[in-house]
XYZ file of C-alpha atoms in Angstrom:
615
model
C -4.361 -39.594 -8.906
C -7.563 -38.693 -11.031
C -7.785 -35.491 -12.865
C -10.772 -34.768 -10.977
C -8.383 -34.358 -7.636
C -6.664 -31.374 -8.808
C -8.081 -27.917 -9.920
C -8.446 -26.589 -13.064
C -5.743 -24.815 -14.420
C -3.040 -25.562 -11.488
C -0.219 -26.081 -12.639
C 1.434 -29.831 -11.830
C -0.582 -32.410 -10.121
C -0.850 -32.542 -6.026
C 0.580 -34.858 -4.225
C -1.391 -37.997 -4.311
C -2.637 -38.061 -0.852
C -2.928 -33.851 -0.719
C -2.499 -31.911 2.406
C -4.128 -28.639 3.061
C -0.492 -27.310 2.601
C 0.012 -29.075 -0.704
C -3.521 -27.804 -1.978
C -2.579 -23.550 -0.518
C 0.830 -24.088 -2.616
C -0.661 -25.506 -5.397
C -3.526 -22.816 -6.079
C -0.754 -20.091 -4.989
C 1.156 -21.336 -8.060
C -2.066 -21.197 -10.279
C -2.065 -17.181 -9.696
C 1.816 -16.927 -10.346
C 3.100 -17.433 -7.030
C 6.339 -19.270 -6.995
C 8.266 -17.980 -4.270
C 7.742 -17.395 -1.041
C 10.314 -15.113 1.557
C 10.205 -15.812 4.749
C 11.656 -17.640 8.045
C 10.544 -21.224 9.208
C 8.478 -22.030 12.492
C 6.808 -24.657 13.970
C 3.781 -22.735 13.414
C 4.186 -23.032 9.188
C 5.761 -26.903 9.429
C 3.176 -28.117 7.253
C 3.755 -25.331 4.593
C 7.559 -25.447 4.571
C 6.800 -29.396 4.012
C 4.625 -29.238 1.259
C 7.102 -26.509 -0.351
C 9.668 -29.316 0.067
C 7.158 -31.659 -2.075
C 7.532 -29.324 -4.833
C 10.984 -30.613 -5.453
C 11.816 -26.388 -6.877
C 8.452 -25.561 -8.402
C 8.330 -23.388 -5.530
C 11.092 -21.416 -4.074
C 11.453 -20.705 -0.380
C 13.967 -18.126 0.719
C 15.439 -17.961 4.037
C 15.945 -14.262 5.254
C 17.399 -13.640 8.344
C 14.277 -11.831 9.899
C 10.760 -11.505 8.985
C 10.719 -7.915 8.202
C 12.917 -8.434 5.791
C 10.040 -11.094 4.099
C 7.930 -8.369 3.832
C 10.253 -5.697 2.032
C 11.050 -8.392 -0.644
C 7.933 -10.171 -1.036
C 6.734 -5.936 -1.945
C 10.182 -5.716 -3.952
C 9.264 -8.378 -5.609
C 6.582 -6.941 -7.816
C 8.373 -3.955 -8.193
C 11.402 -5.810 -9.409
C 9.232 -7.444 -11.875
C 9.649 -11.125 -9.841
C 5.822 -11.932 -10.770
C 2.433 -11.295 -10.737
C 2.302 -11.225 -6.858
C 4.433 -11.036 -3.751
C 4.131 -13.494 -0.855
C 5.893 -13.796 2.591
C 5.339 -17.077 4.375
C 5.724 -16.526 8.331
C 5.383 -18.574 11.668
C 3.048 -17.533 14.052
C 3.493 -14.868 17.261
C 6.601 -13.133 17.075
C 6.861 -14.273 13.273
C 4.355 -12.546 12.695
C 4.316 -9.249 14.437
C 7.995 -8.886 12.752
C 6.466 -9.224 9.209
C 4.490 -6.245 9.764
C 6.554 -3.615 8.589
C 7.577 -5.237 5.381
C 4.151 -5.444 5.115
C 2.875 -1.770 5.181
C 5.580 -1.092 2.547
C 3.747 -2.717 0.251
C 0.325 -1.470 1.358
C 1.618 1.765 1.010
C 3.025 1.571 -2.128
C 0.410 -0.342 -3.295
C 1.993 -4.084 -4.044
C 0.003 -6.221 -4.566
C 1.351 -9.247 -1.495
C -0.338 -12.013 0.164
C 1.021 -12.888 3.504
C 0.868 -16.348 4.746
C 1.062 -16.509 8.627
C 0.891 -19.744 10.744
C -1.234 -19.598 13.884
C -1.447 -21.922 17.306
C -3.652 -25.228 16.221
C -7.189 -25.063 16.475
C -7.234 -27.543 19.943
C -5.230 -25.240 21.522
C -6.534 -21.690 20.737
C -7.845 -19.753 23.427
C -6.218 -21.398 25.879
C -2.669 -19.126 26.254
C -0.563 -21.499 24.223
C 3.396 -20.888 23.270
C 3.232 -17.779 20.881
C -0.445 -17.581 20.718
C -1.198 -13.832 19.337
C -4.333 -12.379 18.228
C -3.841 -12.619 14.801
C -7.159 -11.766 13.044
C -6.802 -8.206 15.462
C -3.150 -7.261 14.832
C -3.629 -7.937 10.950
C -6.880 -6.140 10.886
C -5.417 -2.706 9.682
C -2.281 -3.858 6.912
C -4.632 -6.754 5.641
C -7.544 -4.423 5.272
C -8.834 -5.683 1.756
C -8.808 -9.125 2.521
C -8.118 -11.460 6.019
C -9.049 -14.721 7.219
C -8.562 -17.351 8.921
C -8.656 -21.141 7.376
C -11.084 -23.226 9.925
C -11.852 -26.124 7.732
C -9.775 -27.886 4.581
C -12.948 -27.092 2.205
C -12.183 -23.017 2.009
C -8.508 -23.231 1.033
C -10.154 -22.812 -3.148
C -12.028 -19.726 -2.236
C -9.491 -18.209 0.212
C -6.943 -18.467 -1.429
C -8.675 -17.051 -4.739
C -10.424 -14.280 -3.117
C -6.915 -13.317 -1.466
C -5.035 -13.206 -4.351
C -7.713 -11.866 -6.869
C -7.978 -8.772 -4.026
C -4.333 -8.202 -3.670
C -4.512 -7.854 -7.912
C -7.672 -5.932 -7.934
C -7.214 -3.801 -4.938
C -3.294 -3.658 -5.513
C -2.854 -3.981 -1.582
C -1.690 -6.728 1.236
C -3.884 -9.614 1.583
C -3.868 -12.143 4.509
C -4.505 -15.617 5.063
C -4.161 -17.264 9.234
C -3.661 -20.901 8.810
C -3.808 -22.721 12.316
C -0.696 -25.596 12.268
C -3.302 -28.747 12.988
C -5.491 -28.044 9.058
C -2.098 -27.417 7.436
C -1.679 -31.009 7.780
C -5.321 -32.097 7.548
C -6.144 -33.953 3.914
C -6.875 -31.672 1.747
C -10.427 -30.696 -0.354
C -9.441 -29.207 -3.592
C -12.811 -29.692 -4.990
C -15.206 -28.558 -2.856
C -18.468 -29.992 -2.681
C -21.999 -28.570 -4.973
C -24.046 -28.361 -2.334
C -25.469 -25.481 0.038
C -22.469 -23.725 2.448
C -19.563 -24.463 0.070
C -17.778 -22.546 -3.089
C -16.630 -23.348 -6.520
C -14.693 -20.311 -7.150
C -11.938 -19.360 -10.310
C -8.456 -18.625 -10.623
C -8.835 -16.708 -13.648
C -7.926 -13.521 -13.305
C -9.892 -10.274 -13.194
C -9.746 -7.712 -16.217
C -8.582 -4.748 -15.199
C -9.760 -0.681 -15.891
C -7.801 0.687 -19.074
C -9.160 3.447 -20.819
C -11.762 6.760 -19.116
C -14.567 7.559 -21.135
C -14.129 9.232 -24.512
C -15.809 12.342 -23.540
C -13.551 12.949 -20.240
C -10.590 12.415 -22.593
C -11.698 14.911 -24.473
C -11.923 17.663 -21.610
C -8.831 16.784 -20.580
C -7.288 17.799 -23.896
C -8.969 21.029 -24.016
C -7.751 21.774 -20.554
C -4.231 20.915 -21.375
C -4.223 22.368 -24.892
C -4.929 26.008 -24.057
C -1.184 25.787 -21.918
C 1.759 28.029 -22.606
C 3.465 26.125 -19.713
C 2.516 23.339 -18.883
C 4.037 20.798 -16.408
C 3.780 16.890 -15.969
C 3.926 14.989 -12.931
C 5.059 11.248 -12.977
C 4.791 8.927 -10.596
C 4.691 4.578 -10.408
C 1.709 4.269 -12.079
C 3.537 5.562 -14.956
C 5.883 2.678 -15.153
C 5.445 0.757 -18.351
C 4.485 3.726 -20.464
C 7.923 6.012 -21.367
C 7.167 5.751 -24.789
C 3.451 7.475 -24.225
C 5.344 9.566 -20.637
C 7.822 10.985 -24.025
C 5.190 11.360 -26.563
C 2.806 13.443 -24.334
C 5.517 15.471 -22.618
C 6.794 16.767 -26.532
C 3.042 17.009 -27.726
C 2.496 19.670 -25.130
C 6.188 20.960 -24.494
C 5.996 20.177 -21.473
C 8.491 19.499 -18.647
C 8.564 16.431 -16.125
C 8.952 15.872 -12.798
C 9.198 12.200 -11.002
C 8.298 11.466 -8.085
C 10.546 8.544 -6.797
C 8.525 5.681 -7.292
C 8.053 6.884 -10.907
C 11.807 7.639 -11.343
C 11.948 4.681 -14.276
C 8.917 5.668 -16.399
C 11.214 8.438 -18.064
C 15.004 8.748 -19.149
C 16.916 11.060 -17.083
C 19.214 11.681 -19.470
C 16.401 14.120 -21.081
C 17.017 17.578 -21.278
C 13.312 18.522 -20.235
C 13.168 16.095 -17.469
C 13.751 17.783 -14.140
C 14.059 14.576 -12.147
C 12.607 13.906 -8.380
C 10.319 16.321 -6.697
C 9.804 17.287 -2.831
C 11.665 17.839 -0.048
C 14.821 15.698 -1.285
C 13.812 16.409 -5.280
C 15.880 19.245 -7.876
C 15.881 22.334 -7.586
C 14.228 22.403 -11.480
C 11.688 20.697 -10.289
C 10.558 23.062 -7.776
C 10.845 25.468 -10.715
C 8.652 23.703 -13.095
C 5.541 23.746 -9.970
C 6.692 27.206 -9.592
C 5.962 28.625 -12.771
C 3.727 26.477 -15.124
C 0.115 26.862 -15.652
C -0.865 23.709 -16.653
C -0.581 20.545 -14.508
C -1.013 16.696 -15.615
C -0.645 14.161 -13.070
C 0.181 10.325 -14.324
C -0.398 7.608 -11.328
C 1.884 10.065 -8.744
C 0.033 10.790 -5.435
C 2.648 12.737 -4.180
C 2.021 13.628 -0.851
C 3.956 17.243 0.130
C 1.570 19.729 -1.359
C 3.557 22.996 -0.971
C 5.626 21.247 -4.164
C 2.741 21.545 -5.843
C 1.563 24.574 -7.683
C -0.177 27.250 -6.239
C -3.992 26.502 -5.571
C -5.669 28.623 -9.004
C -2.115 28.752 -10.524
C -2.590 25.676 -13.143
C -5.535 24.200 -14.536
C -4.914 20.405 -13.928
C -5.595 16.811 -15.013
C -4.649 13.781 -12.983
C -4.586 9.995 -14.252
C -4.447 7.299 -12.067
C -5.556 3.373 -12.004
C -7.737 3.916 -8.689
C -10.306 6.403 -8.615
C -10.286 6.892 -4.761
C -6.381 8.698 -5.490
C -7.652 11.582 -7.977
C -8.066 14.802 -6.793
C -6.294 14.662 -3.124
C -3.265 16.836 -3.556
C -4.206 19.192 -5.881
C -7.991 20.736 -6.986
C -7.879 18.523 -10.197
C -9.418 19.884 -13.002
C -10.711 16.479 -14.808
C -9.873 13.101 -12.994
C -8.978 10.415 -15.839
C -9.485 7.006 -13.882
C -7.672 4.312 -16.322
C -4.469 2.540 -17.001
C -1.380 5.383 -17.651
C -0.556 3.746 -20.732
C -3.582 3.436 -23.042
C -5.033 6.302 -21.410
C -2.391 8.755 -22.146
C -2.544 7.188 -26.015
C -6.093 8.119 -26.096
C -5.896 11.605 -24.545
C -2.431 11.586 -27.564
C -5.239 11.046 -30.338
C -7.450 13.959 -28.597
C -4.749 16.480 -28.483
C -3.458 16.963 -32.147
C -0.741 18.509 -33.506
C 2.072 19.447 -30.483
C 3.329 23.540 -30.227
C 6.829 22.754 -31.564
C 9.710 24.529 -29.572
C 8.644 26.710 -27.074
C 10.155 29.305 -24.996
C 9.128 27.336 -21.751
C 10.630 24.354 -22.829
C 13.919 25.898 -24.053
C 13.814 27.449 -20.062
C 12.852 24.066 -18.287
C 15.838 22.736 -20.445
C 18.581 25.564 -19.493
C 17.252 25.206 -15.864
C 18.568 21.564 -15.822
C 21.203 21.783 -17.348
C 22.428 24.571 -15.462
C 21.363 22.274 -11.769
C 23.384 19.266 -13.252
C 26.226 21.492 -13.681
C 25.888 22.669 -10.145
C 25.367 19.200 -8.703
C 28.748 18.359 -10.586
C 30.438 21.241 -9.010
C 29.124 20.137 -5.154
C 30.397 16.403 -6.391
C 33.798 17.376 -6.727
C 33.993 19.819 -4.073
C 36.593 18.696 -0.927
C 34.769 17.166 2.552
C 36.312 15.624 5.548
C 37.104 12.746 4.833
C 35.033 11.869 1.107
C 32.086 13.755 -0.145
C 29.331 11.514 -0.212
C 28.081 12.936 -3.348
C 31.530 12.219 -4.869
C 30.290 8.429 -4.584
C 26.590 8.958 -6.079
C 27.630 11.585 -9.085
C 31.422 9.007 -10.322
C 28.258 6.020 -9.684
C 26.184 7.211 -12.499
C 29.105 7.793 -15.012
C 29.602 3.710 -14.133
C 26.605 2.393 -14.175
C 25.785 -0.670 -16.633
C 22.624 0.031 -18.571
C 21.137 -3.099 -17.326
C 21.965 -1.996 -13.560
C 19.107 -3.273 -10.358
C 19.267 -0.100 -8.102
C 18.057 -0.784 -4.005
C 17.883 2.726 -2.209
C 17.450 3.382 1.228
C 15.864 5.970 3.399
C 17.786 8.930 4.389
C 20.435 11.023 3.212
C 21.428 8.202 0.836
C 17.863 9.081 -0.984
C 18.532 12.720 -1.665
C 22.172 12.001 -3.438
C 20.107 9.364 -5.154
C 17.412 11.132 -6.864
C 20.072 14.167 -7.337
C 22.955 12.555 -9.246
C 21.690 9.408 -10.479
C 19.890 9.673 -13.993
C 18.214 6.350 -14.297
C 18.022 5.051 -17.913
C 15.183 3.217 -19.806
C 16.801 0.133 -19.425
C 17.121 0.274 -15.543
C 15.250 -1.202 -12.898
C 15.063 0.954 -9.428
C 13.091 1.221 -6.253
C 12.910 1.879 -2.546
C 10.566 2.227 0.288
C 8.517 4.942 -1.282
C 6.271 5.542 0.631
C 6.513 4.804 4.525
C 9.921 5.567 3.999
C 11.673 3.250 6.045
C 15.185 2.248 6.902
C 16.090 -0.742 6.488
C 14.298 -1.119 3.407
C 17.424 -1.274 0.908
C 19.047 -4.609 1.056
C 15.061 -6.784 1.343
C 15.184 -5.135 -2.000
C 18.022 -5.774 -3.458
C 17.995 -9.305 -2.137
C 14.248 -9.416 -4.102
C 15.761 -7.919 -6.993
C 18.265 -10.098 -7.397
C 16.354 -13.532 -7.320
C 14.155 -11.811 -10.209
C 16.464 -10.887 -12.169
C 19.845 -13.334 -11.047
C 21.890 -12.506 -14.323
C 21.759 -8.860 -14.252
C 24.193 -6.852 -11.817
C 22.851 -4.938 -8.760
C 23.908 -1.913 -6.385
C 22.413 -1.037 -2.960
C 22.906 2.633 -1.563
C 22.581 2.355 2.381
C 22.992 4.809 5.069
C 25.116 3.221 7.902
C 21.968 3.542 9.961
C 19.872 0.961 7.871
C 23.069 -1.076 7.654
C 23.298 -1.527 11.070
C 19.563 -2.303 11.331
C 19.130 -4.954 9.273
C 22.233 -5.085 6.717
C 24.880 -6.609 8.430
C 22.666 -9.598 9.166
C 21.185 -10.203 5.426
C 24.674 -9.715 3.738
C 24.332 -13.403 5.550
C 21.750 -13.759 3.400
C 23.898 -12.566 0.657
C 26.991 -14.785 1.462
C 24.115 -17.991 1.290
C 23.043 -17.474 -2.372
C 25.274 -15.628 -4.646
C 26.798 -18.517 -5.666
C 23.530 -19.480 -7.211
C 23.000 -15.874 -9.534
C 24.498 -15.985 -13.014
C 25.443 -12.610 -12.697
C 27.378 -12.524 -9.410
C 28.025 -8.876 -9.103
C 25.764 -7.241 -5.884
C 27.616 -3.889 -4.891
C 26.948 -2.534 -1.390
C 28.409 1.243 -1.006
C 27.538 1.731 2.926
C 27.886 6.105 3.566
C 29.364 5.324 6.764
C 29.342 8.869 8.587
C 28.415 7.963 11.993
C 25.445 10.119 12.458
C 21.667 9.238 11.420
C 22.686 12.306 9.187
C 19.047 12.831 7.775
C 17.317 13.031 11.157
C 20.156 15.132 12.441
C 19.100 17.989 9.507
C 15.573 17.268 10.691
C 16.641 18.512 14.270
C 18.780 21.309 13.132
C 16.130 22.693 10.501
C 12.845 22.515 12.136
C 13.357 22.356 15.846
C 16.463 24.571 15.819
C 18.307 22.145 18.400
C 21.801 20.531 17.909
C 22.319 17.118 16.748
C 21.968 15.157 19.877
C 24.978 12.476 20.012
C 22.930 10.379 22.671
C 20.424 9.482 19.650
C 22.202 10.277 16.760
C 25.685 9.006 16.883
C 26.252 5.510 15.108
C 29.436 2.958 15.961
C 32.120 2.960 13.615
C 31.854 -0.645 12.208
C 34.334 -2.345 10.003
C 31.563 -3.253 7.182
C 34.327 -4.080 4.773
C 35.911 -6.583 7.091
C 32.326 -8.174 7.994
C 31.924 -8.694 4.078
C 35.049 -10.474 4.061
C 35.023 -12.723 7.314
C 31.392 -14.004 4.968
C 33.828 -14.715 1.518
C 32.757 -11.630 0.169
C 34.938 -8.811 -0.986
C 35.179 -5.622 1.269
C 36.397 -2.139 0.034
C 37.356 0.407 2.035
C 36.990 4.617 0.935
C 38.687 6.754 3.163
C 40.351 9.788 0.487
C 38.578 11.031 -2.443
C 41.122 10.209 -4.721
C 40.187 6.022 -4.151
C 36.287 6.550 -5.205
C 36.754 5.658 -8.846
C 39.024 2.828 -8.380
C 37.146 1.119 -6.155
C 33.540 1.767 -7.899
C 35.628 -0.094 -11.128
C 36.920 -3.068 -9.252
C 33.161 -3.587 -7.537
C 31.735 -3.507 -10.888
C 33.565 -5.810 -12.030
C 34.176 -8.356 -8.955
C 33.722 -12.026 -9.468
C 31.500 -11.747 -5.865
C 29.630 -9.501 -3.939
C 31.430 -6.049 -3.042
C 30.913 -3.891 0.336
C 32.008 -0.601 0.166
C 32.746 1.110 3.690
C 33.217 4.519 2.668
C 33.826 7.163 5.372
C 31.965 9.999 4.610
C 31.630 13.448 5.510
C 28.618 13.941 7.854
C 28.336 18.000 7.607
C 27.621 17.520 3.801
C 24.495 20.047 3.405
C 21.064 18.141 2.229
C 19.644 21.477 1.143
C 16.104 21.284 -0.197
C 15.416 22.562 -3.719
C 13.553 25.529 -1.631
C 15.171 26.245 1.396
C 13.315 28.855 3.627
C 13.952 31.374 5.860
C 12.598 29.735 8.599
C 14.462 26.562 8.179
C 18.269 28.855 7.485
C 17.398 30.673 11.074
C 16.514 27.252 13.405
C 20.139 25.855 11.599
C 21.601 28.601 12.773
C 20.285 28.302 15.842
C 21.452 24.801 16.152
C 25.021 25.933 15.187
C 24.893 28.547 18.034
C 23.622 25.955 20.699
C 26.605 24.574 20.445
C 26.086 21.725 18.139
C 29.005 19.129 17.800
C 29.249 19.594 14.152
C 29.260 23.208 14.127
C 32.568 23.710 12.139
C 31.888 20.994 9.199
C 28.412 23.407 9.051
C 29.732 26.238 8.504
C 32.838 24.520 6.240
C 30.359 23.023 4.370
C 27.316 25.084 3.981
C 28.403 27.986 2.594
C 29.984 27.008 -0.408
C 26.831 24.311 -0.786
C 24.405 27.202 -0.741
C 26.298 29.572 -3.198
C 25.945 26.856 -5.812
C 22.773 25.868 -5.502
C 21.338 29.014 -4.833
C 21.895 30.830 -7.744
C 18.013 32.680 -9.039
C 16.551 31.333 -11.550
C 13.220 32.871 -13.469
C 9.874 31.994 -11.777
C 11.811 31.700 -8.539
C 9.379 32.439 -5.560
C-alpha cells in the first residue's frame, strides 16, 4: 500500500485492503491506545477481527463481564497503563453492563473511551436481537463526547475528537459503531471537499501554571499562618517532591484524601493520612484546629471534615477550574497543573518558619494514633481481627507493591494501617465507591505493570460479586506476568459489615440478616480447583505466616481469612448522635449484640483518648 493510505503519524501501516475496524484500531493506537478490556459479541466481530490483524500491536483482554471492562479500562490510567483507557463492548446487554465501570472513571475523572457495537444500520429501528437505544442510555456517562459512526469517512474525526476530549476534559468518551460499517472499506483520508474533515492526532497542550499575580495572593494568604493545613488529593499525584517542599516551607501538616494517598510518604511524621468518614483521627484534628487551608487537586466531598466556615483562610489548586471553590469558601482559586504550580507559588513564598509548635503537635498527634491503631491491631476478636491482617500487611509490603482496594470496611483498615510509600502504586473506586471495584483493578494493574507484585484487599461482599468469577480471569493470564505474585486477602466475615454500621449508626435499627448476611464460601478452595494457591486464616497466630508464604508464592495466593464481624469502624469523630442510634440497635435486639459490646468498648477507649483542638 501507498503512504498516502495511512494517516500521518499512525503507527504501522493498515492492512492493505483497510476495514473501518482496521482504520478505528489504527488511529486508537496513534493516541496511545494499545489495549482494549472487554468481552466479544457479534455486535464488535469486525473490531475483535481487525484486533486479530494486529498480530499483538494491540492487546485484547477477555474479562469475564463487562463491568469489569470498565473498572480496568479507568484502572488503567491510574495504574499508569497509558495515556488513555478503553473498553471494547458488544451491543445491548454488553453494553448496559459496561456502565458502571464506566462512571468510575467519570467520576474520578479517567480519561476512557468506550467502544460499543450496535445492531447494523439495515436493521435499526426495526426491534432487532439486542437492539438498545444506545445514543439515550450513554447520553449521561458519555457526556463530553458521543456518537455514532454512520459512514466510513468520520472514523479520522471521531475518533480524534473522542480521544482528544477524554484527554482534555479528563472524562468518558463514547463512540456507537453499527456491526455492517465495521466491516465496510475503510476512508482514512478523507476527502478536501465541503461536508468532510481533515482533523490531527496531535495532542492538545495542557493548563500548567495560574497567573503570576494570583500566585502571589496565594502566598500572602498562606504566609500570614501559624497553622496551617494542606489538603491532598489525585491531582497531586506526580508532585511529592513539590507536596514535601510546600508542606515544610509553611510547617504545615497533610491530609490525603484517598485518591491522593500516593502523592506523599506515609511514613512522614507530619502526614496525618486519609480524611473523612473512614480517614485518622489526626486528620480530623488538623481541620479542627488550623487556620490556614491549601487544597492540591482534592475535591473532597464530606464538608463537615472540613474546617469551620471563617476558621481558615484558604487556597485551592486544581487542573479544572469548574472544581475550585465547591467545598470550602476558597480564598484564591489557583487553576493549573499541581506540580509547576505549587513550584511557582514555592518561589513566591520565601524563606519557610522553621520548627513550629503546630508542627511539633500535628507530629505527636500521629504518632500517638499509630500507636493506638497498633494497640487495636493486636487486640483479640472472634475469630482474627481484621486489622491484625491490614497493620502485619504494611510491615510486609515490598516497596514496589500494586495495591487494589475495595469498598467497604476493607477501605477504612486500608487508609488506617497502610502507609503507602513513594515507590507504591495504589487505587480504588474513589469516588462512586463501588464494590466490586477491587479485582478490575488489580487485574488493570497488573497488565501495566506485569513484573511488579500486587495485593487486592476485598470485602467478601465484592468477592462474591464479581471476584470469584475474574480470579478466572486471573487463573487465564498469570502465566504470562514476569512477576507472578497477585495476593488476594478476602475479610470473609459474613456480613456486608460496612452497611451493617450504616444501619446501626444512623437509622438506629439492627443489622438485618435477610440483607446483610453473606454465605460462607470456601474462597481458598475455589483458588485452588483454578491452579492457584489458597490460604486459609482462621487464629491470629497464622496471619504472619501466611502473609510470608503469599509474598513469596511462585502463583497467585487467595487468602480466606475469617474475620471478626463486630470489629468497631469508628469514625475519627464519632458523635453523640451516632453512639445513641448504636445503642439503640444493640437494644433492638441486634444479632451481633455481644461481639458489640465485646468489641466496642475497648475500641473506643483507645481511640478516644482527647487530644488539643478536639471539638
Amino acid at each position: 500500500m501507498s503512504a498516502d493510505d495511512t494517516t500521518a503519524g499512525e503507527a504501522g501501516a493498515l492492512p492493505r485492503r483497510p476495514t473501518v475496524a482496521d482504520h478505528i484500531v489504527s488511529r486508537l493506537f496513534s493516541w496511545g491506545v494499545h489495549r482494549y478490556f472487554g468481552y466479544p459479541g457479534d455486535g464488535i466481530n469486525g473490531l475483535t477481527s481487525a484486533l486479530q490483524r494486529t498480530n499483538g500491536r494491540a492487546q485484547f483482554v477477555q474479562v469475564r463481564h463487562e463491568e469489569t471492562a470498565g473498572f480496568a479500562a479507568s484502572a488503567h490510567v491510574k495504574y499508569g497503563g497509558g495515556p488513555l483507557g478503553c473498553a471494547l463492548v458488544t451491543s445491548g446487554p454488553g453494553a448496559i453492563h459496561l456502565l458502571n465501570g464506566l462512571y468510575d472513571a467519570k467520576l474520578d475523572h479517567q480519561p476512557v473511551v468506550a467502544l460499543v457495537g450496535h445492531t447494523a444500520t439495515t436493521a435499526e429501528g426495526g426491534g432487532y436481537y439486542q437492539e438498545v437505544d444506545l445514543l439515550a442510555l450513554y447520553k449521561d456517562v458519555a457526556a463530553a463526547f458521543l456518537a455514532q459512526l454512520d459512514h466510513p469517512a468520520q472514523v479520522r474525526h471521531l475518533v480524534d475528537r473522542a480521544c482528544r476530549t477524554a484527554l482534555a476534559r479528563r472524562t468518558v468518551t463514547a463512540l456507537i459503531l453499527p456491526l455492517d460499517l465495521q466491516d465496510e472499506p475503510a476512508v482514512p483520508n478523507p476527502p478536501h471537499a465541503h461536508g468532510y474533515y481533515q482533523t490531527s492526532n496531535a495532542p492538545s497542550s495542557t493548563p500548567t501554571v495560574p497567573p503570576e499575580a494570583d500566585v502571589r495572593r496565594a502566598a500572602e494568604v498562606l504566609r500570614g499562618g501559624q497553622r496551617v493545613a494542606m489538603l491532598v488529593g489525585q491531582g497531586a499525584l506526580g508532585a511529592r517532591d513539590e507536596v514535601r517542599e510546600i508542606a515544610d516551607r509553611l510547617g504545615a501538616g497533610v491530609a490525603t484524601a484517598l485518591l491522593g494517598f500516593t502523592a506523599v510518604d506515609h511514613r512522614e511524621p507530619w502526614v496525618t493520612g486519609a480524611i473523612g468518614l473512614l480517614g485518622t483521627r489526626p486528620s480530623w484534628q488538623l481541620m479542627s484546629g488550623c487556620d490556614r487551608l491549601l487544597i492540591v487537586g482534592s475535591n473532597m466531598p464530606y464538608s463537615e471534615f472540613y474546617p469551620q466556615p471563617g476558621q481558615a483562610r484558604a487556597v485551592q489548586i486544581d487542573l479544572d477550574g469548574t472544581q475550585l471553590g465547591l467545598r470550602y469558601p476558597t480564598e484564591v482559586n489557583l487553576t493549573g497543573d499541581a506540580r509547576p504550580t505549587l513550584r511557582a507559588l514555592l518561589n513566591e513564598l520565601g524563606p519557610g518558619p522553621g520548627p513550629t509548635a503546630w508542627r511539633a503537635e500535628v507530629t505527636e498527634a500521629t504518632s500517638a494514633w499509630r500507636r493506638v491503631q497498633h494497640d487495636l491491631a493486636e487486640q483479640a476478636a472472634d475469630p482474627v481481627n481484621p486489622q491484625l491482617l491490614f497493620h502485619t500487611l504494611n510491615e510486609r509490603l515490598p516497596d514496589d507493591v500494586l495495591l487494589a482496594v475495595d469498598c467497604g470496611t476493607t477501605t477504612a483498615w486500608y487508609a488506617r494501617h497502610i502507609q503507602v510509600r513513594p515507590s507504591m502504586l495504589a487505587s480504588l473506586s474513589g469516588t462512586l465507591l463501588s464494590m466490586g471495584g477491587a479485582m478490575p483493578y488489580a487485574l488493570s494493574a497488573k497488565f501495566a505493570h506485569p513484573d511488579r507484585p500486587l495485593v487486592a484487599l476485598i470485602g467478601d461482599g465484592a468477592m462474591q460479586m464479581n471476584g470469584v468469577n475474574e480470579l478466572i480471569t486471573v487463573a487465564k493470564y498469570w502465566r504470562s506476568w514476569a512477576d507472578p505474585r497477585f495476593v488476594v486477602l478476602v475479610l470473609n466475615n459474613r456480613d456486608l459489615a460496612f452497611v451493617s454500621w450504616e444501619q446501626r449508626s444512623t437509622e438506629g435499627t439492627p443489622m438485618f440478616p435477610d440483607s446483610q448476611q453473606l454465605p460462607d464460601i470456601a474462597y481458598h478452595q475455589w483458588a485452588e480447583v483454578l491452579g492457584l494457591h489458597g490460604e486459609l486464616i482462621d487464629s491470629p497466630d497464622q496471619v504472619r505466616d501466611v502473609w510470608d508464604r503469599a509474598l513469596t508464592a511462585d502463583r497467585p495466593v487467595v487468602i480466606n481469612a475469617l474475620v471478626d464481624p463486630a470489629e468497631l469502624m469508628l469514625p475519627p469523630h464519632f458523635t453523640v448522635e451516632q453512639a445513641r442510634k448504636t445503642a439503640a440497635a444493640v437494644l433492638r435486639g441486634d444479632t451481633d449484640w455481644a461481639g458489640i459490646i465485646r468489641r466496642g468498648l475497648p475500641a473506643t477507649l483507645a481511640s478516644y483518648r482527647p487530644r488539643r483542638h478536639d471539638r
